[in-house]
Amino acid sequence: MNSAMTAVSNKRTLPDLDKVLDTIGAWTLAIVWISPLLFAAWAALQPSGTALGLDFSNPLTFENFTYVWGAVTWGEYFTNTVILVTLILAGQLVLCTLAGFAFARFEFKGRNTVFILVLLQLFILPEVLIVENYAIVSKLGLFDTALGIGLPYMASAFGIFLLRQAFKSVPVELEEAARIEGCGWMGVLWKVYVPAAKPVYLAYALVSVATHWNNFLWPLIVTNSPETRPLTVGLSLFGAPETGVDISVISAATIMTIAPLLIAFLIFQRQFIQAFLRAGIR
Amino acid sequence: MNEMARLQKRKLALYGWMLAAPALALMSLFAFYPAIATFWHSLFTRGTSRRPSVFAGFENYGDLFADPTFWTVATNNLIYAGVTIPVSIIFALIMALWANAHIPARSFVRSAYFTPTILPMIAAANLWLFFYTPDLGVIDQITGFFGASPTNWLGQPETALASVIIVTIWKEAGFFMIFYLAALQTIPPDLREAARIEGAGRWTYTRRVLLPLLMPTTIFVFVNAMINSVKLIDHLFILTKGGPNNASKLILYWIWEMAFAYFDSPHAAAMTILVLLVLGLVAVAQFRLVEKRTHYR
């Protein structure tokens, strides 16, 4: 009722011109923003070599995609990325759950100091420490392995922080009820805290997958074979201008590599945006 | 009884440490130890098979400051930060206001703004190649239509950095938008009504009511944008490789180049330490601000 009334009064007081301008502005910006993607999709469907001129008379073709797929071992790159992303997420979920639980529910000496150190890691970016981390990973014998790419990201300060917040907001009564039924600490964690934090887990998982699906610099440094290389590194090697591949082929390769994530995003759009929101608000 | 309670407390403390230990161990191995090791190694000369590395004090830092590339790269990164941070924030805010307004096809608009966020930077760079290619690219086709001569956007020092900056803004503005969007949704609509009754126009409402209410979000986004201005360099690998003549080279790319293309890790280490110092200052400032703004919650 109330909202209906405001809507009516909005209509009367707000000049329609404002709304028209808003709409034009919003749409123009949206089209500009999406245009690189649209142009690339269009270029990918043009016969190779002719794509760049904005000539809309050429027939559309899928030959670039067939060529791209045959040129490099994309299947392997895809598999590597999926393995990598799964491995990192699995590690993060286990480690951050345990640590988040410790910081949320246990009293121990130095807890706050240690927690501040954890937060500090949000600023000591793994990307910046490439020189030393490369040396460490090599020393551990993990150079050019999925574990070598993933290990530095598993103890995620961000994940620990998010889960600690989530666990802290769980009412203690729930925990006590579980205890009466005979649960130990691990039982309480598994039966009370983890289910209660489900939305946070979902949000964190989506952010983690998107981040590591897209990560480039570190995998570039610690891989040197097609057997471990993720998609982003494969794409960068394929698209390097000095290889003389033309733009419609590069566009096809780009569209192909981003397609899974893009499709997933379009299907789960709402959850995705919600997830980013939840994970981003500290 | 007291004895038992103390025992119980110690047991819990032990439990807490045990739970946190795996994460703390990995974090020490890949964040704290390397930070210290980087500093240590930045104090030594580069060793060769003939001459082993020797302690050099702060010589590597002196070399950096004496190197004109350092100043070019640092200036580039300052420009990069100085443009991408405010411009992305302004775009993000405008996008959020529009994506929150009652306009037709709002969900299309929202996803159009947000889509670049989920793309890998490498892919984004590839998409933009198509825009920047001289003569045949989209931009030159459009300017050519109006009679302008073709421009080598990525290949000339005057425009290379700007081209890189545009891609970064395109990539991150939609990400920041959703934080504003979330904040906007917590602002009660009555506020706008009240402002209107008071005779405040749209601009006054935005400036006097919305912006102050969005301040905590702006701080959060600002810190993230700052971190991004160090971190987001992947597109350089595709677009310019830092060239021409270092015109678009950014710090992290330079660190990578020193360490992995020229195998000069002591200088790369020294540069890393300088970056960590700046990030540390940002961290301290952020914690201070968070403490101050807790009363907002």
Coordinates of C-alpha atoms in Angstrom, one line a residue:
Chain A
M1 CA 0.0 0.0 0.0
N2 CA 2.7 2.4 1.1
S3 CA 4.9 1.6 -1.8
A4 CA 2.1 1.9 -4.2
M5 CA 1.5 5.4 -2.9
T6 CA 5.1 6.5 -3.2
A7 CA 5.1 5.1 -6.7
V8 CA 2.1 7.2 -7.6
S9 CA 3.5 10.4 -6.0
N10 CA 6.8 9.6 -7.7
K11 CA 5.1 9.7 -11.0
R12 CA 3.5 13.0 -10.3
T13 CA 6.5 14.9 -8.8
L14 CA 9.3 13.4 -10.8
P15 CA 9.5 15.0 -14.2
D16 CA 9.4 12.3 -16.9
L17 CA 12.4 14.0 -18.6
D18 CA 14.6 12.8 -15.8
K19 CA 13.6 9.2 -16.3
V20 CA 14.0 9.4 -20.0
L21 CA 17.5 10.8 -19.6
D22 CA 18.3 8.2 -17.0
T23 CA 17.2 5.5 -19.3
I24 CA 19.2 6.8 -22.3
G25 CA 22.3 7.3 -20.2
A26 CA 22.1 3.9 -18.6
W27 CA 21.5 2.1 -21.9
T28 CA 24.2 4.0 -23.7
L29 CA 26.7 3.1 -21.0
A30 CA 25.6 -0.5 -21.0
I31 CA 26.0 -0.8 -24.7
V32 CA 29.5 0.9 -24.6
W33 CA 30.4 -1.4 -21.7
I34 CA 29.4 -4.6 -23.5
S35 CA 30.6 -3.6 -26.9
P36 CA 34.2 -5.1 -26.7
L37 CA 32.6 -8.5 -26.0
L38 CA 30.0 -8.1 -28.8
F39 CA 32.7 -7.0 -31.3
A40 CA 34.9 -9.9 -30.4
A41 CA 32.0 -12.3 -30.7
W42 CA 31.2 -10.9 -34.1
A43 CA 34.9 -10.9 -35.2
A44 CA 35.2 -14.5 -34.2
L45 CA 32.5 -15.4 -36.7
Q46 CA 34.1 -13.6 -39.6
P47 CA 36.3 -15.4 -42.1
S48 CA 39.9 -15.2 -40.9
G49 CA 41.8 -12.2 -42.4
T50 CA 38.8 -10.2 -43.3
A51 CA 37.4 -9.6 -39.9
L52 CA 38.7 -6.2 -39.0
G53 CA 36.9 -4.0 -41.4
L54 CA 33.5 -3.3 -40.1
D55 CA 31.9 -4.8 -43.1
F56 CA 28.7 -6.6 -42.2
S57 CA 28.2 -8.2 -45.6
N58 CA 30.5 -11.2 -45.0
P59 CA 28.9 -14.5 -44.2
L60 CA 29.3 -15.8 -40.7
T61 CA 31.4 -18.8 -40.2
F62 CA 32.6 -21.1 -37.4
E63 CA 35.9 -21.9 -39.1
N64 CA 37.9 -19.9 -36.6
F65 CA 36.6 -21.9 -33.8
T66 CA 37.4 -25.2 -35.5
Y67 CA 40.9 -23.8 -36.4
V68 CA 41.5 -22.6 -32.8
W69 CA 40.4 -25.8 -31.2
G70 CA 42.7 -27.8 -33.5
A71 CA 45.7 -25.5 -33.0
V72 CA 46.5 -25.9 -29.3
T73 CA 45.6 -28.5 -26.6
W74 CA 42.7 -26.5 -25.2
G75 CA 41.1 -29.6 -23.8
E76 CA 44.1 -30.0 -21.6
Y77 CA 44.1 -26.4 -20.6
F78 CA 40.5 -26.6 -19.6
T79 CA 41.1 -29.7 -17.6
N80 CA 44.1 -28.1 -15.9
T81 CA 42.1 -25.0 -15.0
V82 CA 39.2 -27.1 -13.6
I83 CA 41.6 -29.2 -11.6
L84 CA 43.4 -26.1 -10.3
V85 CA 40.3 -24.3 -9.3
T86 CA 38.9 -27.3 -7.6
L87 CA 42.1 -28.0 -5.7
I88 CA 42.4 -24.4 -4.5
L89 CA 38.8 -24.3 -3.4
A90 CA 39.0 -27.6 -1.6
G91 CA 42.1 -26.5 0.3
Q92 CA 40.7 -23.1 1.1
L93 CA 37.4 -24.6 2.4
V94 CA 39.2 -27.0 4.8
L95 CA 41.9 -24.6 6.0
C96 CA 39.7 -21.5 6.3
T97 CA 36.9 -23.4 8.1
L98 CA 39.2 -24.7 10.7
A99 CA 41.0 -21.4 11.2
G100 CA 37.8 -19.4 11.1
F101 CA 36.3 -21.7 13.7
A102 CA 39.4 -21.3 15.9
F103 CA 39.3 -17.5 15.7
A104 CA 35.5 -17.4 16.3
R105 CA 35.0 -19.8 19.1
F106 CA 38.2 -20.5 21.0
E107 CA 40.0 -18.4 23.5
F108 CA 43.8 -18.7 23.3
K109 CA 46.7 -16.6 24.2
G110 CA 47.8 -14.3 21.3
R111 CA 44.6 -14.9 19.4
N112 CA 44.1 -11.2 18.6
T113 CA 47.7 -10.6 17.6
V114 CA 47.6 -13.6 15.3
F115 CA 44.4 -12.5 13.8
I116 CA 45.8 -9.1 13.0
L117 CA 48.7 -10.8 11.2
V118 CA 46.1 -12.8 9.2
L119 CA 44.4 -9.6 8.2
L120 CA 47.8 -8.1 7.2
Q121 CA 48.0 -10.9 4.7
L122 CA 45.2 -9.2 2.8
F123 CA 47.7 -6.6 1.9
I124 CA 50.8 -8.8 1.4
L125 CA 49.6 -9.8 -2.0
P126 CA 50.8 -13.2 -3.3
E127 CA 51.3 -11.5 -6.6
V128 CA 53.9 -9.2 -5.2
L129 CA 55.9 -12.0 -3.6
I130 CA 56.5 -13.8 -6.8
V131 CA 60.2 -13.8 -6.6
E132 CA 60.5 -15.6 -3.2
N133 CA 57.4 -17.8 -3.7
Y134 CA 58.9 -19.1 -6.9
A135 CA 62.0 -20.1 -5.0
I136 CA 60.0 -21.8 -2.3
V137 CA 57.8 -23.7 -4.7
S138 CA 60.8 -24.8 -6.6
K139 CA 62.6 -25.9 -3.4
L140 CA 59.5 -28.0 -2.4
G141 CA 59.7 -29.7 -5.8
L142 CA 56.3 -28.3 -6.8
F143 CA 57.4 -26.3 -9.8
D144 CA 55.1 -27.0 -12.8
T145 CA 52.5 -28.8 -10.7
A146 CA 48.9 -27.9 -10.0
L147 CA 49.7 -28.0 -6.3
G148 CA 52.5 -25.5 -6.8
I149 CA 50.1 -23.1 -8.4
G150 CA 47.5 -23.6 -5.8
L151 CA 49.3 -23.9 -2.5
P152 CA 50.1 -20.2 -1.9
Y153 CA 46.4 -19.3 -2.2
M154 CA 45.0 -22.0 0.1
A155 CA 45.4 -20.3 3.5
S156 CA 43.3 -17.3 2.4
A157 CA 43.1 -14.5 4.9
F158 CA 39.9 -13.4 3.2
G159 CA 38.3 -16.8 3.6
I160 CA 39.3 -17.0 7.3
F161 CA 37.9 -13.6 7.9
L162 CA 34.6 -14.3 6.2
L163 CA 34.0 -17.6 8.0
R164 CA 35.0 -16.2 11.3
Q165 CA 32.4 -13.5 10.9
A166 CA 29.8 -16.1 9.8
F167 CA 30.6 -18.4 12.7
K168 CA 30.5 -15.6 15.2
S169 CA 26.9 -14.8 14.3
V170 CA 25.7 -18.3 15.1
P171 CA 23.7 -18.3 18.3
V172 CA 25.4 -20.2 21.1
E173 CA 22.1 -21.9 22.0
L174 CA 22.4 -24.0 18.8
E175 CA 25.8 -25.2 19.8
E176 CA 24.6 -26.1 23.3
A177 CA 21.7 -28.1 21.9
A178 CA 24.1 -30.1 19.8
R179 CA 26.3 -30.7 22.8
I180 CA 23.4 -32.1 24.7
E181 CA 23.0 -34.5 21.9
G182 CA 26.5 -35.6 22.5
C183 CA 28.5 -33.8 19.8
G184 CA 32.2 -33.0 20.3
W185 CA 33.9 -29.9 18.9
M186 CA 34.2 -31.4 15.4
G187 CA 30.6 -32.6 15.5
V188 CA 29.5 -29.1 16.5
L189 CA 31.5 -27.5 13.7
W190 CA 30.2 -30.0 11.1
K191 CA 26.5 -30.1 12.3
V192 CA 25.9 -26.6 13.5
Y193 CA 28.4 -24.0 12.2
V194 CA 29.0 -25.3 8.7
P195 CA 25.3 -25.6 7.8
A196 CA 24.6 -22.2 9.3
A197 CA 27.3 -20.5 7.2
K198 CA 26.1 -22.1 3.9
P199 CA 25.4 -18.9 2.1
V200 CA 28.8 -17.5 3.0
Y201 CA 30.4 -20.7 1.7
L202 CA 28.5 -20.4 -1.6
A203 CA 29.5 -16.8 -1.9
Y204 CA 33.1 -17.5 -1.1
A205 CA 33.2 -20.5 -3.5
L206 CA 32.0 -18.4 -6.4
V207 CA 34.4 -15.6 -5.8
S208 CA 37.3 -18.1 -5.4
V209 CA 36.4 -20.0 -8.6
A210 CA 36.1 -16.8 -10.6
T211 CA 39.4 -15.4 -9.2
H212 CA 41.4 -18.5 -9.8
W213 CA 39.9 -19.3 -13.2
N214 CA 41.1 -15.8 -14.2
N215 CA 44.5 -15.8 -12.4
F216 CA 47.4 -15.3 -14.7
L217 CA 50.8 -14.0 -13.4
W218 CA 51.6 -16.6 -10.8
P219 CA 50.5 -19.6 -13.0
L220 CA 52.6 -18.1 -15.8
I221 CA 55.7 -18.1 -13.5
V222 CA 55.3 -21.6 -12.1
T223 CA 54.3 -23.5 -15.1
N224 CA 56.2 -24.4 -18.2
S225 CA 54.4 -27.3 -19.8
P226 CA 51.1 -27.8 -21.5
E227 CA 50.3 -30.5 -19.0
T228 CA 49.9 -28.1 -16.2
R229 CA 49.3 -24.7 -17.8
P230 CA 45.9 -23.2 -17.1
L231 CA 43.6 -21.6 -19.7
T232 CA 44.7 -18.0 -19.1
V233 CA 48.4 -18.8 -19.7
G234 CA 47.5 -20.9 -22.7
L235 CA 45.5 -18.0 -24.1
S236 CA 48.2 -15.5 -23.6
L237 CA 50.7 -17.7 -25.4
F238 CA 48.3 -18.3 -28.2
G239 CA 47.3 -14.7 -28.6
A240 CA 50.9 -13.3 -28.5
P241 CA 51.1 -10.8 -31.4
E242 CA 54.5 -12.1 -32.4
T243 CA 52.9 -15.4 -33.4
G244 CA 51.2 -13.5 -36.2
V245 CA 47.7 -15.0 -35.4
D246 CA 45.1 -12.6 -36.8
I247 CA 42.4 -10.9 -34.7
S248 CA 39.5 -13.0 -35.7
V249 CA 41.3 -16.1 -34.6
I250 CA 42.4 -14.5 -31.3
S251 CA 38.8 -13.4 -30.8
A252 CA 37.6 -16.9 -31.3
A253 CA 40.1 -18.3 -28.8
T254 CA 39.1 -15.6 -26.3
I255 CA 35.4 -16.2 -26.7
M256 CA 36.0 -19.9 -26.3
T257 CA 38.0 -19.6 -23.1
I258 CA 35.5 -17.3 -21.4
A259 CA 32.4 -19.1 -22.6
P260 CA 32.0 -21.5 -19.6
L261 CA 32.3 -18.8 -17.0
L262 CA 30.1 -16.4 -19.1
I263 CA 27.4 -19.0 -19.5
A264 CA 27.5 -19.9 -15.8
F265 CA 27.3 -16.2 -15.0
L266 CA 24.3 -15.6 -17.2
I267 CA 22.5 -18.6 -15.7
F268 CA 23.3 -17.9 -12.1
Q269 CA 23.4 -14.1 -12.5
R270 CA 21.5 -13.3 -9.3
Q271 CA 23.4 -15.7 -7.1
F272 CA 26.6 -14.5 -8.6
I273 CA 26.0 -10.8 -7.9
Q274 CA 24.7 -11.7 -4.4
A275 CA 27.8 -13.8 -3.9
F276 CA 30.2 -11.0 -4.8
L277 CA 28.2 -8.6 -2.6
R278 CA 28.3 -10.8 0.4
A279 CA 32.0 -11.7 0.0
G280 CA 32.9 -8.1 -0.5
I281 CA 31.3 -6.5 2.4
R282 CA 33.6 -6.5 5.4
Chain B
M1 CA 36.6 -27.4 40.6
N2 CA 38.8 -24.5 39.9
E3 CA 41.6 -26.8 38.9
M4 CA 39.3 -28.5 36.4
A5 CA 38.1 -25.3 34.9
R6 CA 41.7 -24.2 34.3
L7 CA 42.5 -27.5 32.8
Q8 CA 39.5 -27.2 30.5
K9 CA 40.6 -23.7 29.5
R10 CA 44.1 -24.9 28.6
K11 CA 42.6 -27.7 26.6
L12 CA 40.5 -25.3 24.6
A13 CA 43.4 -23.0 24.0
L14 CA 45.4 -26.0 22.6
Y15 CA 42.4 -27.0 20.5
G16 CA 42.2 -23.5 19.1
W17 CA 45.9 -23.4 18.1
M18 CA 45.6 -26.8 16.5
L19 CA 42.7 -25.8 14.4
A20 CA 44.4 -22.6 13.3
A21 CA 47.8 -24.2 12.8
P22 CA 47.5 -25.6 9.2
A23 CA 46.3 -22.3 7.8
L24 CA 48.9 -20.3 9.8
A25 CA 51.7 -22.6 8.7
L26 CA 50.8 -22.2 5.0
M27 CA 50.4 -18.5 5.5
S28 CA 53.8 -18.2 7.1
L29 CA 55.3 -20.2 4.3
F30 CA 53.8 -18.2 1.5
A31 CA 53.3 -14.7 2.9
F32 CA 55.4 -13.9 6.1
Y33 CA 58.5 -15.9 5.4
P34 CA 58.8 -14.7 1.8
A35 CA 58.3 -11.1 2.8
I36 CA 61.2 -11.4 5.2
A37 CA 63.3 -13.4 2.8
T38 CA 62.7 -10.9 0.1
F39 CA 64.0 -8.2 2.4
W40 CA 67.1 -10.3 3.3
H41 CA 67.8 -11.1 -0.4
S42 CA 67.4 -7.5 -1.4
L43 CA 70.5 -6.7 0.7
F44 CA 72.8 -9.0 -1.4
T45 CA 74.4 -8.6 -4.8
R46 CA 73.4 -10.8 -7.7
G47 CA 75.6 -13.9 -7.6
T48 CA 77.1 -15.4 -10.7
S49 CA 79.0 -18.7 -11.0
R50 CA 82.3 -16.8 -10.8
R51 CA 81.4 -14.3 -8.2
P52 CA 79.1 -15.5 -5.4
S53 CA 76.7 -12.9 -4.0
V54 CA 77.9 -10.7 -1.2
F55 CA 76.3 -8.5 1.3
A56 CA 75.7 -5.1 -0.2
G57 CA 73.6 -3.3 2.4
F58 CA 71.1 -1.0 0.7
E59 CA 73.1 -0.8 -2.5
N60 CA 70.3 -2.4 -4.6
Y61 CA 67.9 0.3 -3.4
G62 CA 70.5 2.9 -4.4
D63 CA 70.7 1.4 -7.8
L64 CA 67.0 1.5 -8.2
F65 CA 66.8 5.1 -7.3
A66 CA 69.6 5.9 -9.7
D67 CA 67.9 4.0 -12.5
P68 CA 65.8 6.3 -14.7
T69 CA 63.5 3.3 -15.5
F70 CA 62.6 3.3 -11.8
W71 CA 61.3 6.8 -12.0
T72 CA 59.5 6.2 -15.2
V73 CA 57.8 3.1 -13.9
A74 CA 56.9 4.7 -10.5
T75 CA 55.5 7.7 -12.3
N76 CA 53.5 5.5 -14.6
N77 CA 52.1 3.6 -11.7
L78 CA 51.2 6.8 -9.9
I79 CA 49.4 8.0 -13.0
Y80 CA 47.8 4.6 -13.4
A81 CA 46.5 4.7 -9.8
G82 CA 45.7 8.4 -9.9
V83 CA 43.4 7.9 -12.9
T84 CA 42.0 4.4 -12.5
I85 CA 41.0 4.9 -8.8
P86 CA 38.8 8.0 -9.0
V87 CA 37.5 7.3 -12.5
S88 CA 36.4 3.7 -11.7
I89 CA 34.8 4.9 -8.5
I90 CA 32.8 7.6 -10.3
F91 CA 31.7 5.2 -13.0
A92 CA 30.8 2.6 -10.3
L93 CA 28.7 5.1 -8.5
I94 CA 26.9 6.3 -11.7
M95 CA 26.3 2.7 -12.7
A96 CA 24.9 1.8 -9.3
L97 CA 22.5 4.8 -9.3
W98 CA 21.3 3.7 -12.8
A99 CA 21.2 0.0 -12.0
N100 CA 19.1 0.9 -8.9
A101 CA 16.7 3.3 -10.7
H102 CA 13.4 2.2 -12.1
I103 CA 14.3 2.0 -15.8
P104 CA 13.3 -0.5 -18.4
A105 CA 15.5 -3.5 -19.0
R106 CA 17.3 -2.9 -15.7
S107 CA 18.7 -6.4 -15.4
F108 CA 20.3 -6.2 -18.8
V109 CA 21.9 -2.9 -17.9
R110 CA 23.1 -4.4 -14.6
S111 CA 24.7 -7.5 -16.2
A112 CA 26.3 -5.4 -19.0
Y113 CA 28.1 -3.3 -16.3
F114 CA 29.1 -6.4 -14.4
T115 CA 30.2 -8.8 -17.1
P116 CA 33.8 -7.5 -17.5
T117 CA 34.4 -8.3 -13.9
I118 CA 34.1 -12.1 -14.4
L119 CA 36.5 -12.1 -17.5
P120 CA 40.2 -12.9 -17.1
M121 CA 42.3 -9.8 -17.6
I122 CA 44.1 -11.6 -20.4
A123 CA 40.8 -12.2 -22.2
A124 CA 39.8 -8.6 -21.6
A125 CA 43.1 -7.5 -23.2
N126 CA 42.4 -9.6 -26.2
L127 CA 39.0 -8.1 -26.6
W128 CA 40.4 -4.6 -26.5
L129 CA 43.1 -5.4 -29.0
F130 CA 40.3 -5.4 -31.6
F131 CA 39.6 -1.8 -30.5
Y132 CA 43.1 -0.5 -30.5
T133 CA 44.6 -2.1 -33.7
P134 CA 45.8 0.8 -35.8
D135 CA 43.8 1.6 -38.9
L136 CA 41.7 -1.5 -38.8
G137 CA 40.6 -1.4 -35.1
V138 CA 37.2 -0.2 -34.0
I139 CA 38.4 3.1 -32.7
D140 CA 40.3 4.0 -35.9
Q141 CA 37.3 2.9 -38.0
I142 CA 35.2 5.4 -36.1
T143 CA 37.7 8.2 -36.0
G144 CA 38.5 7.5 -39.7
F145 CA 34.9 8.0 -40.6
F146 CA 35.3 11.5 -39.4
G147 CA 38.5 11.9 -41.4
A148 CA 41.1 11.4 -38.7
S149 CA 44.3 9.6 -39.6
P150 CA 44.9 6.2 -38.1
T151 CA 46.6 6.1 -34.7
N152 CA 48.9 3.4 -33.2
W153 CA 47.2 3.6 -29.8
L154 CA 49.3 0.9 -28.2
G155 CA 52.5 1.6 -30.1
Q156 CA 53.2 5.2 -29.3
P157 CA 54.3 6.5 -25.9
E158 CA 51.7 9.3 -25.8
T159 CA 48.7 6.9 -25.8
A160 CA 50.0 3.5 -24.6
L161 CA 49.5 4.1 -20.9
A162 CA 46.1 5.7 -21.4
S163 CA 45.0 2.6 -23.5
V164 CA 46.0 0.3 -20.6
I165 CA 44.2 2.5 -18.1
I166 CA 41.0 2.4 -20.1
V167 CA 41.0 -1.4 -20.0
T168 CA 41.5 -1.4 -16.2
I169 CA 38.6 1.0 -15.6
W170 CA 36.4 -1.1 -17.9
K171 CA 37.3 -4.2 -16.0
E172 CA 36.9 -3.0 -12.4
A173 CA 34.1 -0.3 -12.4
G174 CA 31.4 -3.0 -12.6
F175 CA 32.9 -4.8 -9.7
F176 CA 32.8 -1.7 -7.5
M177 CA 29.3 -0.9 -8.7
I178 CA 27.8 -3.9 -6.8
F179 CA 29.2 -2.6 -3.5
Y180 CA 27.5 0.7 -4.1
L181 CA 24.4 -1.1 -5.3
A182 CA 24.3 -3.0 -2.0
A183 CA 24.7 0.1 0.0
L184 CA 22.0 2.0 -1.9
Q185 CA 19.6 -0.8 -1.2
T186 CA 20.0 -0.2 2.6
I187 CA 19.1 3.5 2.3
P188 CA 15.4 3.9 3.1
P189 CA 13.4 5.5 0.3
D190 CA 11.6 7.8 2.8
L191 CA 14.8 9.8 2.9
R192 CA 14.5 10.8 -0.6
E193 CA 10.8 11.8 -0.1
A194 CA 11.8 13.8 3.0
A195 CA 14.5 15.6 1.1
R196 CA 12.1 16.4 -1.7
I197 CA 9.6 17.8 0.8
E198 CA 12.3 20.0 2.1
G199 CA 12.7 21.2 -1.4
A200 CA 16.1 19.5 -2.2
G201 CA 16.6 18.9 -5.8
R202 CA 18.1 15.7 -7.2
W203 CA 21.7 17.0 -7.2
T204 CA 21.4 18.3 -3.6
Y205 CA 20.0 15.0 -2.5
T206 CA 22.8 13.1 -4.1
R207 CA 25.5 15.4 -2.7
R208 CA 24.2 16.1 0.7
V209 CA 22.4 12.8 1.6
L210 CA 23.6 10.0 -0.6
L211 CA 27.3 10.6 -0.8
P212 CA 27.8 10.9 2.9
L213 CA 25.8 7.8 3.5
L214 CA 27.9 5.9 1.0
M215 CA 31.1 7.1 2.5
P216 CA 32.0 3.7 4.2
T217 CA 31.5 2.0 0.9
T218 CA 33.6 4.5 -0.9
I219 CA 36.4 3.9 1.6
F220 CA 36.2 0.2 1.1
V221 CA 36.1 0.5 -2.7
F222 CA 39.0 3.0 -2.6
V223 CA 41.2 0.6 -0.7
N224 CA 40.4 -2.2 -3.2
A225 CA 41.0 0.1 -6.1
M226 CA 44.4 1.0 -4.6
I227 CA 45.4 -2.6 -4.3
N228 CA 44.2 -3.2 -7.8
S229 CA 46.4 -0.4 -9.1
V230 CA 49.4 -2.6 -8.0
K231 CA 47.9 -5.9 -8.9
L232 CA 46.1 -5.5 -12.2
I233 CA 48.9 -5.7 -14.8
D234 CA 48.0 -8.9 -16.7
H235 CA 46.8 -7.0 -19.7
L236 CA 50.3 -5.5 -20.2
F237 CA 51.4 -8.9 -21.3
I238 CA 49.0 -8.8 -24.2
L239 CA 48.7 -5.1 -25.0
T240 CA 52.0 -3.3 -24.7
K241 CA 54.6 -5.4 -22.7
G242 CA 55.3 -2.2 -20.9
G243 CA 56.4 -0.4 -24.1
P244 CA 57.1 1.5 -26.1
N245 CA 60.2 2.5 -24.4
N246 CA 58.7 1.8 -20.9
A247 CA 55.9 4.3 -21.5
S248 CA 53.3 1.9 -20.1
K249 CA 55.4 -0.2 -17.8
L250 CA 53.9 -0.7 -14.3
I251 CA 55.8 -1.7 -11.1
L252 CA 54.6 -5.3 -10.8
Y253 CA 55.3 -6.0 -14.5
W254 CA 58.8 -4.5 -14.0
I255 CA 59.4 -6.8 -11.0
W256 CA 58.4 -9.7 -13.1
E257 CA 60.6 -8.6 -15.9
M258 CA 63.6 -8.1 -13.6
A259 CA 63.2 -11.4 -11.9
F260 CA 62.1 -13.7 -14.7
A261 CA 63.3 -12.1 -17.9
Y262 CA 66.6 -10.5 -16.8
F263 CA 67.2 -12.9 -13.8
D264 CA 68.1 -10.0 -11.6
S265 CA 66.3 -11.1 -8.5
P266 CA 68.1 -8.8 -6.0
H267 CA 66.9 -5.7 -7.6
A268 CA 63.4 -7.3 -8.1
A269 CA 63.5 -8.1 -4.4
A270 CA 64.4 -4.5 -3.5
M271 CA 61.5 -3.2 -5.6
T272 CA 59.2 -5.7 -4.0
I273 CA 60.1 -4.4 -0.6
L274 CA 59.3 -0.9 -1.7
V275 CA 55.9 -2.0 -2.9
L276 CA 55.2 -3.9 0.4
L277 CA 56.1 -0.8 2.4
V278 CA 53.5 1.2 0.5
L279 CA 50.9 -1.6 0.9
G280 CA 51.7 -1.8 4.6
L281 CA 51.0 2.0 4.9
V282 CA 47.7 1.4 3.1
A283 CA 46.9 -1.4 5.5
V284 CA 47.6 0.7 8.6
A285 CA 45.5 3.5 7.2
Q286 CA 42.7 1.1 6.4
F287 CA 42.7 -0.4 9.9
R288 CA 42.6 3.1 11.4
L289 CA 39.6 4.1 9.2
V290 CA 37.8 0.9 10.0
E291 CA 38.2 1.5 13.7
K292 CA 36.8 5.0 13.3
R293 CA 33.8 4.0 11.2
T294 CA 32.7 1.1 13.4
H295 CA 30.0 3.4 14.8
Y296 CA 28.3 3.3 11.4
R297 CA 27.3 -0.3 12.0

